[in-house]
Coordinates of C-alpha atoms in Angstrom, one line a residue:
Chain G
M1 CA -269.0 -51.7 -67.7
D2 CA -270.6 -54.5 -65.7
A3 CA -268.5 -57.7 -65.4
I4 CA -271.6 -59.8 -64.9
V5 CA -275.1 -59.1 -66.0
V6 CA -277.9 -61.5 -65.1
K7 CA -281.4 -60.7 -66.4
R8 CA -284.6 -62.4 -65.3
L9 CA -282.8 -65.8 -64.8
T10 CA -285.1 -68.8 -64.2
K11 CA -284.1 -72.4 -63.9
T12 CA -286.7 -75.1 -63.7
Y13 CA -286.0 -78.8 -63.7
K14 CA -288.5 -80.9 -65.6
P15 CA -289.9 -83.8 -63.6
L16 CA -288.9 -87.3 -64.4
W17 CA -292.5 -88.5 -64.4
P18 CA -295.6 -86.7 -65.8
W19 CA -297.4 -86.7 -62.4
E20 CA -294.5 -84.9 -60.7
K21 CA -294.3 -81.1 -60.4
P22 CA -291.5 -79.2 -62.1
A23 CA -288.9 -77.8 -59.6
T24 CA -288.1 -74.2 -60.0
V25 CA -284.8 -73.5 -58.3
L26 CA -284.2 -69.9 -59.6
S27 CA -287.0 -67.5 -60.3
D28 CA -286.6 -64.3 -62.2
V29 CA -283.2 -63.5 -60.7
S30 CA -281.5 -60.3 -61.9
L31 CA -278.3 -58.8 -60.8
S32 CA -275.2 -57.0 -62.1
V33 CA -271.6 -57.0 -60.8
R34 CA -269.5 -54.0 -61.6
E35 CA -266.0 -54.2 -62.8
G36 CA -263.4 -54.1 -60.0
E37 CA -265.8 -54.8 -57.2
I38 CA -266.2 -57.6 -54.7
F39 CA -269.8 -58.9 -54.9
G40 CA -271.1 -61.2 -52.1
F41 CA -273.8 -63.6 -53.0
L42 CA -275.5 -64.4 -49.8
G43 CA -278.1 -67.1 -49.1
H44 CA -279.0 -70.2 -47.1
N45 CA -277.8 -73.6 -48.3
G46 CA -280.0 -74.5 -51.2
A47 CA -281.0 -70.9 -52.0
G48 CA -279.8 -71.2 -55.6
K49 CA -276.3 -69.6 -55.4
T50 CA -274.4 -72.6 -56.9
T51 CA -277.1 -73.0 -59.6
T52 CA -276.7 -69.3 -60.6
M53 CA -272.9 -69.7 -60.7
K54 CA -273.1 -72.9 -62.8
I55 CA -275.4 -71.1 -65.3
L56 CA -272.8 -68.3 -65.5
L57 CA -270.1 -70.8 -66.4
G58 CA -272.2 -72.8 -68.9
L59 CA -272.4 -75.9 -66.7
L60 CA -276.1 -75.6 -66.5
R61 CA -278.6 -74.3 -69.0
A62 CA -281.0 -71.6 -67.9
T63 CA -284.7 -72.2 -68.6
N64 CA -285.2 -68.5 -69.2
G65 CA -283.2 -65.3 -68.9
Q66 CA -280.0 -63.8 -70.1
V67 CA -276.5 -63.9 -68.8
E68 CA -273.5 -61.9 -69.9
L69 CA -269.9 -62.2 -68.7
L70 CA -267.4 -59.4 -69.5
G71 CA -269.6 -58.2 -72.3
S72 CA -270.1 -61.6 -73.9
P73 CA -273.0 -64.1 -73.7
A74 CA -272.2 -66.9 -71.2
E75 CA -272.4 -69.5 -73.9
N76 CA -269.3 -68.0 -75.5
V77 CA -266.5 -70.5 -74.6
A78 CA -263.7 -68.1 -75.5
V79 CA -264.7 -65.6 -72.7
R80 CA -263.9 -68.3 -70.1
A81 CA -260.2 -67.7 -70.7
R82 CA -260.7 -64.4 -68.8
I83 CA -262.6 -66.1 -65.9
G84 CA -261.3 -68.0 -62.9
Y85 CA -263.6 -70.4 -61.1
L86 CA -263.5 -72.3 -57.8
P87 CA -266.4 -74.7 -57.2
E88 CA -267.8 -75.5 -53.7
S89 CA -265.8 -78.3 -51.9
P90 CA -263.5 -78.9 -54.8
Y91 CA -262.1 -82.3 -55.5
F92 CA -259.2 -82.6 -58.0
Y93 CA -257.1 -85.2 -59.7
D94 CA -255.7 -87.5 -56.9
Y95 CA -252.4 -88.4 -58.6
L96 CA -251.2 -85.0 -59.8
T97 CA -248.8 -83.1 -57.7
A98 CA -249.6 -79.4 -56.9
E99 CA -247.3 -78.2 -59.7
E100 CA -248.6 -80.7 -62.3
F101 CA -252.1 -79.7 -61.4
L102 CA -251.5 -76.0 -61.9
C103 CA -249.6 -76.7 -65.1
F104 CA -252.6 -78.7 -66.4
Y105 CA -255.0 -75.8 -65.7
G106 CA -252.6 -73.3 -67.1
K107 CA -252.5 -75.2 -70.3
L108 CA -256.3 -75.5 -70.4
A109 CA -256.4 -71.7 -70.1
G110 CA -254.2 -71.5 -73.2
L111 CA -251.0 -70.2 -71.4
D112 CA -247.6 -71.0 -72.8
R113 CA -245.1 -73.1 -70.9
E114 CA -242.9 -70.1 -70.0
T115 CA -245.8 -68.2 -68.4
I116 CA -247.0 -71.2 -66.6
Q117 CA -243.5 -71.9 -65.1
K118 CA -243.4 -68.3 -64.0
R119 CA -246.9 -68.2 -62.4
I120 CA -246.8 -71.5 -60.5
P121 CA -244.2 -70.5 -57.8
Q122 CA -245.9 -67.1 -57.4
L123 CA -249.3 -68.7 -56.9
L124 CA -248.1 -71.5 -54.6
E125 CA -246.5 -68.9 -52.4
R126 CA -249.7 -66.8 -52.4
V127 CA -251.7 -69.7 -51.2
S128 CA -249.0 -70.9 -48.8
L129 CA -248.4 -74.2 -50.5
T130 CA -244.8 -73.8 -51.7
E131 CA -243.6 -76.7 -49.5
A132 CA -246.3 -79.0 -50.9
R133 CA -245.5 -78.4 -54.5
H134 CA -244.3 -81.9 -55.2
R135 CA -247.0 -83.6 -53.1
Q136 CA -249.9 -85.5 -54.8
L137 CA -253.3 -83.9 -54.2
R138 CA -254.6 -87.1 -52.6
K139 CA -252.4 -86.3 -49.7
F140 CA -253.8 -82.8 -49.3
S141 CA -256.1 -81.8 -46.4
K142 CA -259.5 -80.2 -47.1
G143 CA -258.1 -76.7 -46.5
M144 CA -255.1 -77.4 -48.7
L145 CA -257.4 -78.5 -51.5
Q146 CA -259.4 -75.3 -51.1
R147 CA -256.2 -73.3 -51.4
I148 CA -254.8 -75.2 -54.4
G149 CA -258.3 -74.7 -55.9
L150 CA -258.0 -71.0 -55.5
A151 CA -254.6 -71.1 -57.2
Q152 CA -256.0 -72.9 -60.2
A153 CA -258.7 -70.3 -60.5
L154 CA -256.0 -67.6 -60.6
I155 CA -253.3 -69.3 -62.7
H156 CA -254.3 -67.4 -65.9
D157 CA -254.6 -64.1 -64.1
P158 CA -258.3 -63.7 -64.9
E159 CA -260.3 -60.5 -65.0
L160 CA -263.3 -62.0 -63.3
V161 CA -263.0 -64.5 -60.4
I162 CA -266.1 -66.6 -59.5
L163 CA -265.7 -68.4 -56.1
D164 CA -268.4 -70.7 -54.7
E165 CA -268.1 -70.8 -50.9
P166 CA -264.3 -70.1 -50.9
M167 CA -264.0 -70.0 -47.1
S168 CA -265.7 -73.4 -46.4
G169 CA -263.5 -76.0 -44.8
L170 CA -260.9 -73.4 -43.7
D171 CA -259.8 -72.7 -40.2
P172 CA -259.8 -69.0 -39.0
I173 CA -256.3 -68.3 -40.3
G174 CA -257.1 -69.9 -43.6
R175 CA -260.3 -67.8 -43.9
K176 CA -258.4 -64.6 -43.2
E177 CA -255.8 -65.6 -45.8
V178 CA -258.6 -66.1 -48.4
R179 CA -260.2 -62.8 -47.4
D180 CA -256.9 -61.0 -47.8
L181 CA -256.4 -62.7 -51.2
I182 CA -259.8 -61.5 -52.4
L183 CA -259.1 -58.0 -51.2
G184 CA -255.7 -58.2 -53.0
L185 CA -257.5 -59.2 -56.2
R186 CA -259.7 -56.1 -56.0
D187 CA -256.6 -54.0 -55.5
Q188 CA -255.3 -55.4 -58.8
G189 CA -258.5 -54.3 -60.5
K190 CA -260.1 -57.8 -60.7
T191 CA -263.8 -58.4 -60.2
V192 CA -264.7 -61.0 -57.6
F193 CA -268.1 -62.7 -57.4
F194 CA -268.3 -65.0 -54.4
S195 CA -271.1 -66.9 -52.7
T196 CA -271.3 -67.7 -49.0
H197 CA -273.8 -68.3 -46.2
I198 CA -271.4 -66.7 -43.7
I199 CA -272.5 -63.1 -43.2
S200 CA -269.3 -61.9 -41.5
D201 CA -267.3 -62.8 -44.6
V202 CA -269.5 -60.6 -46.7
E203 CA -269.6 -57.7 -44.2
M204 CA -265.8 -57.6 -44.0
I205 CA -264.9 -57.5 -47.7
C206 CA -267.8 -56.9 -50.0
D207 CA -268.6 -53.7 -51.9
R208 CA -272.1 -54.9 -52.7
V209 CA -274.2 -57.9 -51.8
G210 CA -277.2 -59.9 -53.2
I211 CA -279.4 -61.9 -50.9
L212 CA -280.9 -64.9 -52.4
S213 CA -283.6 -67.1 -50.8
R214 CA -285.5 -70.0 -52.3
G215 CA -284.4 -69.0 -55.8
K216 CA -285.5 -65.4 -55.5
M217 CA -283.4 -62.3 -55.2
L218 CA -284.6 -60.5 -52.0
A219 CA -282.2 -57.6 -51.7
L220 CA -279.4 -56.2 -53.8
G221 CA -277.0 -53.3 -53.2
R222 CA -274.3 -51.7 -51.0
I223 CA -274.3 -53.1 -47.5
E224 CA -274.7 -49.5 -46.0
D225 CA -277.7 -48.8 -48.3
L226 CA -279.4 -52.0 -47.4
V227 CA -278.8 -51.5 -43.7
D228 CA -280.2 -47.9 -44.0
A229 CA -283.2 -49.0 -46.0
H230 CA -284.1 -52.0 -44.0
T231 CA -283.4 -51.3 -40.3
A232 CA -284.2 -48.5 -38.0
R233 CA -281.2 -47.1 -36.1
S234 CA -281.5 -47.5 -32.4
V235 CA -279.6 -45.3 -29.9
E236 CA -278.0 -46.3 -26.7
V237 CA -277.6 -43.7 -24.0
V238 CA -275.3 -44.4 -21.0
C239 CA -275.7 -42.1 -17.9
D240 CA -274.3 -42.3 -14.3
G241 CA -275.9 -40.9 -11.2
V242 CA -279.5 -41.6 -12.0
V243 CA -281.9 -44.5 -11.2
G244 CA -283.9 -45.7 -14.2
D245 CA -287.1 -46.4 -12.3
D246 CA -287.2 -42.8 -11.1
L247 CA -287.1 -41.4 -14.7
H248 CA -290.8 -41.5 -15.4
D249 CA -290.6 -39.3 -18.6
V250 CA -287.7 -41.2 -20.0
K251 CA -289.4 -44.6 -19.3
K252 CA -292.3 -43.5 -21.7
L253 CA -289.8 -42.7 -24.5
A254 CA -287.3 -45.6 -24.1
V255 CA -287.6 -49.1 -25.6
R256 CA -285.7 -50.5 -22.6
I257 CA -283.9 -49.3 -19.5
L258 CA -281.2 -51.3 -17.8
Q259 CA -279.6 -50.4 -14.4
R260 CA -276.1 -51.6 -13.4
G261 CA -275.3 -50.1 -10.0
E262 CA -275.0 -46.3 -10.5
R263 CA -274.9 -46.7 -14.3
C264 CA -278.1 -46.6 -16.3
L265 CA -278.4 -47.8 -20.0
I266 CA -281.3 -46.4 -22.0
I267 CA -282.2 -47.8 -25.4
L268 CA -284.2 -45.6 -27.7
S269 CA -285.8 -46.8 -31.0
G270 CA -284.5 -43.8 -32.9
Q271 CA -283.1 -40.3 -32.6
D272 CA -286.6 -38.7 -32.5
H273 CA -286.8 -38.4 -28.7
L274 CA -283.1 -38.2 -28.0
E275 CA -283.1 -34.4 -27.1
K276 CA -286.0 -34.9 -24.7
V277 CA -284.3 -37.8 -23.0
L278 CA -281.0 -36.0 -22.6
A279 CA -282.8 -32.9 -21.1
A280 CA -284.6 -35.2 -18.6
L281 CA -281.3 -36.8 -17.6
R282 CA -279.6 -33.4 -17.1
Q283 CA -282.6 -32.3 -15.0
A284 CA -282.4 -35.4 -12.9
G285 CA -278.7 -34.6 -12.2
G286 CA -277.2 -37.4 -14.3
R287 CA -273.7 -37.4 -15.7
L288 CA -273.8 -38.4 -19.4
V289 CA -271.2 -41.1 -20.3
S290 CA -272.0 -41.8 -23.9
V291 CA -274.6 -41.6 -26.7
I292 CA -274.1 -44.4 -29.3
P293 CA -276.2 -44.7 -32.4
H294 CA -276.6 -48.4 -33.0
K295 CA -276.6 -49.4 -36.6
G296 CA -278.4 -52.5 -37.9
S297 CA -276.4 -55.3 -39.3
L298 CA -276.4 -57.3 -42.5
E299 CA -277.3 -60.3 -40.4
E300 CA -280.5 -58.6 -39.2
I301 CA -281.4 -57.8 -42.8
F302 CA -280.6 -61.4 -43.9
L303 CA -282.6 -63.0 -41.2
E304 CA -285.5 -60.5 -41.6
Q305 CA -285.6 -61.0 -45.4
T306 CA -285.2 -64.8 -45.4
S307 CA -287.6 -65.4 -42.5
R308 CA -290.2 -63.1 -44.1
K309 CA -290.2 -65.3 -47.3
A310 CA -290.2 -68.5 -45.3
Chain H
M1 CA -256.6 -79.7 -81.1
K2 CA -254.1 -78.4 -78.5
L3 CA -256.7 -78.4 -75.7
L4 CA -257.8 -81.9 -76.7
M5 CA -254.2 -83.1 -76.4
V6 CA -253.9 -81.4 -72.9
V7 CA -257.0 -83.4 -71.7
A8 CA -255.7 -86.6 -73.3
G9 CA -252.3 -86.1 -71.7
N10 CA -253.8 -85.6 -68.3
T11 CA -256.0 -88.6 -68.7
F12 CA -253.0 -90.7 -69.7
R13 CA -251.0 -89.5 -66.7
E14 CA -253.8 -89.8 -64.2
T15 CA -254.7 -93.3 -65.3
I16 CA -251.1 -94.6 -65.6
R17 CA -250.5 -93.6 -62.0
D18 CA -253.6 -95.6 -61.0
K19 CA -252.3 -99.0 -59.8
I20 CA -255.2 -100.9 -61.5
L21 CA -253.2 -100.9 -64.7
Y22 CA -250.2 -102.5 -63.1
N23 CA -252.4 -105.2 -61.7
L24 CA -253.9 -105.9 -65.1
V25 CA -250.5 -106.2 -66.6
L26 CA -249.5 -108.6 -63.9
F27 CA -252.7 -110.6 -64.7
A28 CA -251.5 -110.8 -68.3
V29 CA -248.1 -112.0 -67.2
L30 CA -249.7 -114.8 -65.1
L31 CA -251.9 -115.8 -68.0
I32 CA -249.0 -116.0 -70.5
G33 CA -247.1 -117.9 -67.8
A34 CA -250.0 -120.4 -67.6
S35 CA -249.9 -120.8 -71.4
V36 CA -246.3 -121.8 -71.2
L37 CA -247.1 -124.3 -68.4
L38 CA -250.0 -125.8 -70.3
G39 CA -248.0 -125.9 -73.5
T40 CA -245.4 -128.1 -71.9
L41 CA -248.0 -130.6 -71.0
T42 CA -249.3 -131.0 -74.5
I43 CA -246.9 -132.6 -76.9
G44 CA -246.8 -131.1 -80.4
E45 CA -249.5 -128.5 -79.7
Q46 CA -247.4 -126.2 -77.6
A47 CA -247.1 -123.4 -80.2
R48 CA -250.8 -123.2 -80.8
I49 CA -251.7 -123.3 -77.1
V50 CA -249.1 -120.6 -76.3
N51 CA -250.5 -118.4 -79.1
D52 CA -254.1 -119.1 -78.1
L53 CA -253.8 -118.3 -74.5
G54 CA -251.4 -115.3 -75.1
L55 CA -253.8 -113.6 -77.5
A56 CA -256.8 -114.4 -75.3
A57 CA -255.0 -112.9 -72.3
I58 CA -254.1 -109.7 -74.2
N59 CA -257.7 -109.4 -75.5
L60 CA -259.2 -110.0 -72.0
V61 CA -257.0 -107.5 -70.2
A62 CA -257.4 -104.8 -72.9
V63 CA -261.2 -105.2 -72.8
I64 CA -261.3 -105.1 -69.0
I65 CA -259.2 -101.8 -69.1
A66 CA -261.5 -100.5 -71.8
I67 CA -264.7 -101.2 -69.9
F68 CA -263.7 -100.4 -66.3
V69 CA -261.4 -97.4 -66.9
G70 CA -263.6 -96.3 -69.9
I71 CA -266.8 -95.9 -67.9
G72 CA -264.9 -93.9 -65.3
L73 CA -263.5 -91.5 -67.9
V74 CA -266.6 -89.3 -67.7
T75 CA -268.6 -90.5 -64.7
K76 CA -265.6 -90.1 -62.3
E77 CA -265.2 -86.5 -63.6
I78 CA -268.8 -85.8 -62.9
E79 CA -269.1 -87.6 -59.6
R80 CA -265.9 -86.0 -58.3
R81 CA -266.9 -82.7 -59.8
T82 CA -263.6 -82.2 -61.5
V83 CA -265.6 -81.6 -64.7
Y84 CA -266.7 -78.2 -63.3
T85 CA -263.3 -76.6 -63.3
I86 CA -262.4 -78.1 -66.6
L87 CA -265.5 -77.0 -68.5
A88 CA -265.2 -73.6 -66.9
R89 CA -262.1 -73.1 -69.0
P90 CA -262.2 -72.2 -72.7
I91 CA -262.7 -75.8 -73.8
T92 CA -265.7 -77.2 -75.6
R93 CA -267.5 -80.3 -74.3
V94 CA -266.6 -82.1 -77.5
Q95 CA -262.9 -81.4 -77.0
F96 CA -263.3 -82.7 -73.4
V97 CA -265.0 -86.0 -74.5
L98 CA -262.6 -86.7 -77.3
G99 CA -259.6 -85.8 -75.2
K100 CA -260.6 -88.3 -72.5
Y101 CA -261.1 -90.9 -75.2
M102 CA -257.7 -90.2 -76.8
G103 CA -256.0 -90.4 -73.4
L104 CA -257.4 -93.8 -72.6
G105 CA -256.8 -94.9 -76.2
L106 CA -253.1 -94.1 -75.7
I107 CA -253.0 -96.1 -72.5
V108 CA -254.7 -99.1 -74.2
M109 CA -252.2 -98.9 -77.0
V110 CA -249.2 -98.8 -74.6
N111 CA -250.6 -101.7 -72.6
I112 CA -251.4 -103.8 -75.6
A113 CA -247.9 -103.1 -76.9
I114 CA -246.3 -104.1 -73.6
M115 CA -248.3 -107.2 -73.4
F116 CA -247.6 -108.1 -77.0
V117 CA -243.9 -107.7 -76.5
M118 CA -244.1 -110.0 -73.4
F119 CA -246.1 -112.4 -75.5
L120 CA -243.6 -112.5 -78.3
G121 CA -240.9 -113.0 -75.7
T122 CA -242.8 -115.9 -74.3
I123 CA -243.0 -117.5 -77.8
V124 CA -239.2 -117.0 -78.4
L125 CA -238.4 -118.4 -74.9
T126 CA -240.5 -121.5 -75.6
G127 CA -238.7 -122.0 -78.9
N128 CA -241.6 -121.4 -81.2
A129 CA -241.9 -119.3 -84.3
I130 CA -243.5 -115.9 -84.5
H131 CA -246.1 -115.8 -87.2
G132 CA -247.3 -112.6 -89.0
S133 CA -250.9 -113.7 -88.2
L134 CA -250.2 -112.8 -84.6
F135 CA -249.7 -109.1 -85.6
Q136 CA -252.9 -109.2 -87.5
A137 CA -254.8 -110.6 -84.5
V138 CA -253.4 -108.0 -82.1
E139 CA -254.2 -105.1 -84.5
L140 CA -257.9 -106.3 -84.5
I141 CA -257.8 -106.7 -80.7
L142 CA -256.7 -103.0 -80.5
V143 CA -259.6 -102.1 -82.8
E144 CA -262.1 -104.1 -80.7
T145 CA -260.7 -102.4 -77.5
L146 CA -261.1 -98.9 -79.1
L147 CA -264.7 -99.9 -80.0
V148 CA -265.5 -101.2 -76.5
M149 CA -264.0 -98.0 -75.0
A150 CA -266.3 -96.0 -77.2
M151 CA -269.3 -98.1 -76.0
A152 CA -268.2 -97.5 -72.3
L153 CA -267.8 -93.7 -72.9
F154 CA -271.1 -93.5 -74.8
F155 CA -273.1 -95.2 -71.9
S156 CA -271.3 -93.2 -69.3
T157 CA -272.4 -89.9 -70.7
F158 CA -276.0 -90.5 -69.6
S159 CA -275.9 -93.2 -66.8
S160 CA -274.1 -94.2 -63.6
S161 CA -270.9 -96.2 -63.4
T162 CA -272.7 -99.4 -62.5
L163 CA -275.3 -99.1 -65.2
S164 CA -272.6 -98.1 -67.8
A165 CA -270.5 -101.2 -66.9
T166 CA -273.5 -103.5 -67.1
M167 CA -274.7 -102.1 -70.5
T168 CA -271.1 -102.1 -72.0
L169 CA -270.6 -105.7 -70.8
G170 CA -274.0 -106.7 -72.2
L171 CA -273.3 -105.1 -75.5
F172 CA -269.8 -106.7 -75.6
V173 CA -271.3 -110.2 -75.0
I174 CA -274.1 -109.6 -77.6
G175 CA -271.5 -108.3 -80.0
H176 CA -269.8 -111.6 -79.9
L177 CA -273.1 -113.4 -80.5
T178 CA -274.5 -111.5 -83.4
S179 CA -274.2 -114.3 -85.9
D180 CA -276.3 -116.5 -83.4
L181 CA -278.9 -113.7 -83.3
K182 CA -279.3 -113.9 -87.0
G183 CA -279.5 -117.7 -86.9
I184 CA -282.2 -117.5 -84.2
A185 CA -284.1 -114.8 -86.1
E186 CA -284.2 -117.0 -89.2
K187 CA -285.5 -120.0 -87.3
S188 CA -288.0 -118.0 -85.2
Q189 CA -291.7 -118.7 -85.6
S190 CA -292.9 -115.3 -84.5
Q191 CA -292.6 -112.4 -87.0
L192 CA -292.2 -109.9 -84.2
M193 CA -289.3 -111.9 -82.7
E194 CA -287.7 -112.3 -86.1
A195 CA -287.9 -108.5 -86.7
A196 CA -286.6 -107.7 -83.2
L197 CA -283.7 -110.1 -83.5
T198 CA -282.8 -108.9 -87.0
A199 CA -282.9 -105.3 -85.9
L200 CA -280.6 -106.2 -83.0
Y201 CA -278.3 -108.0 -85.4
Y202 CA -277.9 -104.9 -87.5
I203 CA -277.7 -102.4 -84.6
C204 CA -275.3 -104.3 -82.3
P205 CA -271.6 -104.2 -83.3
N206 CA -270.4 -107.5 -84.8
L207 CA -267.4 -108.1 -82.6
E208 CA -266.8 -111.5 -84.0
M209 CA -265.7 -109.8 -87.2
L210 CA -262.7 -108.5 -85.2
N211 CA -261.9 -111.9 -83.7
I212 CA -259.3 -113.8 -85.8
K213 CA -257.5 -115.2 -82.8
G214 CA -258.2 -118.9 -83.6
Q215 CA -256.8 -118.5 -87.1
A216 CA -253.9 -116.5 -86.0
A217 CA -252.9 -119.0 -83.3
S218 CA -252.5 -121.6 -86.0
G219 CA -250.3 -119.3 -88.0
L220 CA -252.8 -118.6 -90.8
L221 CA -252.8 -115.1 -92.2
V222 CA -256.1 -113.4 -93.1
E223 CA -256.5 -111.6 -96.4
F224 CA -255.5 -107.9 -96.4
G225 CA -258.9 -107.0 -97.7
Y226 CA -260.7 -108.6 -94.7
Q227 CA -258.3 -107.0 -92.2
A228 CA -258.8 -103.6 -93.7
T229 CA -262.6 -104.0 -93.8
A230 CA -262.8 -105.3 -90.2
T231 CA -260.6 -102.4 -89.1
A232 CA -262.6 -99.8 -90.9
Y233 CA -265.9 -101.3 -89.6
G234 CA -264.6 -101.2 -86.0
L235 CA -263.3 -97.7 -86.2
L236 CA -266.4 -96.4 -88.0
Y237 CA -268.7 -98.0 -85.3
A238 CA -266.5 -96.4 -82.6
G239 CA -266.7 -93.1 -84.4
L240 CA -270.5 -93.3 -84.4
L241 CA -270.6 -94.1 -80.7
L242 CA -268.3 -91.2 -80.0
T243 CA -270.5 -88.8 -82.0
G244 CA -273.4 -90.0 -79.9
A245 CA -271.5 -89.5 -76.7
C246 CA -270.5 -85.9 -77.8
V247 CA -274.1 -85.1 -78.7
I248 CA -275.4 -86.3 -75.3
F249 CA -272.6 -84.7 -73.3
Q250 CA -273.2 -81.4 -75.1
R251 CA -276.8 -81.4 -73.8
R252 CA -276.1 -82.4 -70.2
D253 CA -276.6 -80.3 -67.2
F254 CA -274.0 -80.5 -64.4

């Protein structure tokens, strides 16, 4: 079963004055997130990621389209007991301590006191905030707020976790901790839907991605499939004992040839002419060092897709 | 109901830790102190002056809390985006609005109770008698405060903090002048003006109905029927405003 189903979602803001144009921030967006997977929602700032998430959680009303969470319509308030949510740059109640804060969100999720008391120390340890458990949130740094925000999203052990830019404001160690936490959630069978504009985060942990730009879904699928479909694989051939300028046949077939002393680097656009190039190198007396097929990256796809639309 | 109480409890705790409340209580203490001081300067009228100033101070502080904390109940949650994580839980928007109202209502009750006890202490210390009318006046101050809180909450569901404060203050002032509105309407030469002022008279809350401080300061009890009618009127009006606030909040995008 799909944990999230979004069908032809559109959000248009009506203008304040009749002479102004309506602003469409989401246009015909469809996606599905499978149970137990990590789905990365990639897009520039202002692409419509947060708007989509807010519609999923009932904070915004869609102009058109259908949204289902864990088999229920998004308007169903009860289904939210099975969902955890962390907004972008979260800000919480200043005067609550970390423990009081988690207790409050636990109660809101309908947990009993005993379960809350059991979960709080576990979660505080998981987000490395055990020592700050009695500290008021107004004394927390941005990174600590982000981590306590993650803890509140997980206090009720939700099946689906929706995280809006969960790595923003974190230092490299903090980012790694969040990545590990997300991977840990998948290991427990949870579904994670998170947005980001940082491609490396997506590449490292996501099973599937969706690329959103200017309110439109440009690409959707497994990273490997997207890479295969959108980018040609180039090949790098490294050879010693030859001079690139002397290899007239190879020069015609290569995209680029670089010479570093005795070592020659030949870049081919694909594998089509690889055999011919290798034969030419052998004939010229070269010693083959390596042949590396170069795979395209998600970044290339992202830039290609978003710049095409722009 | 359980979720409503959770929100109310959190609102109570968060606001009580906000130092503004302590400052306001201090303000009340100073005002009651001033009433004692002024009372000693006026021979024979001390009891009435102490009662007058004490009740006025309680009323003023309670209304200030109602307006300035009341408008922040919802707008602060929206501006600071704490509302996102709360509404993402299995809680309805109506539960959220009513929970916030109940939380502040509890704070107002506790504050009025503390100020009233201080006030009664002041009366005893100055050697004056405690009249039953003072309890009647304070009960209606509480009703007025709950009504002003509902106004603040209503305006804050669709406007900014500044605008909500302005509108609540405006309605509070007009609410105390409704009988004047009726008088002006009757004397008006223009039919349009008469109709507009009469409409305003019926739409705006009649807060003077809840003001029996003058009578109470002199130790005169009001009839039980009046007290009950005024209380019912105030609570009904607050209920209507809360219903409006819930309807608007229900339709809002965040």
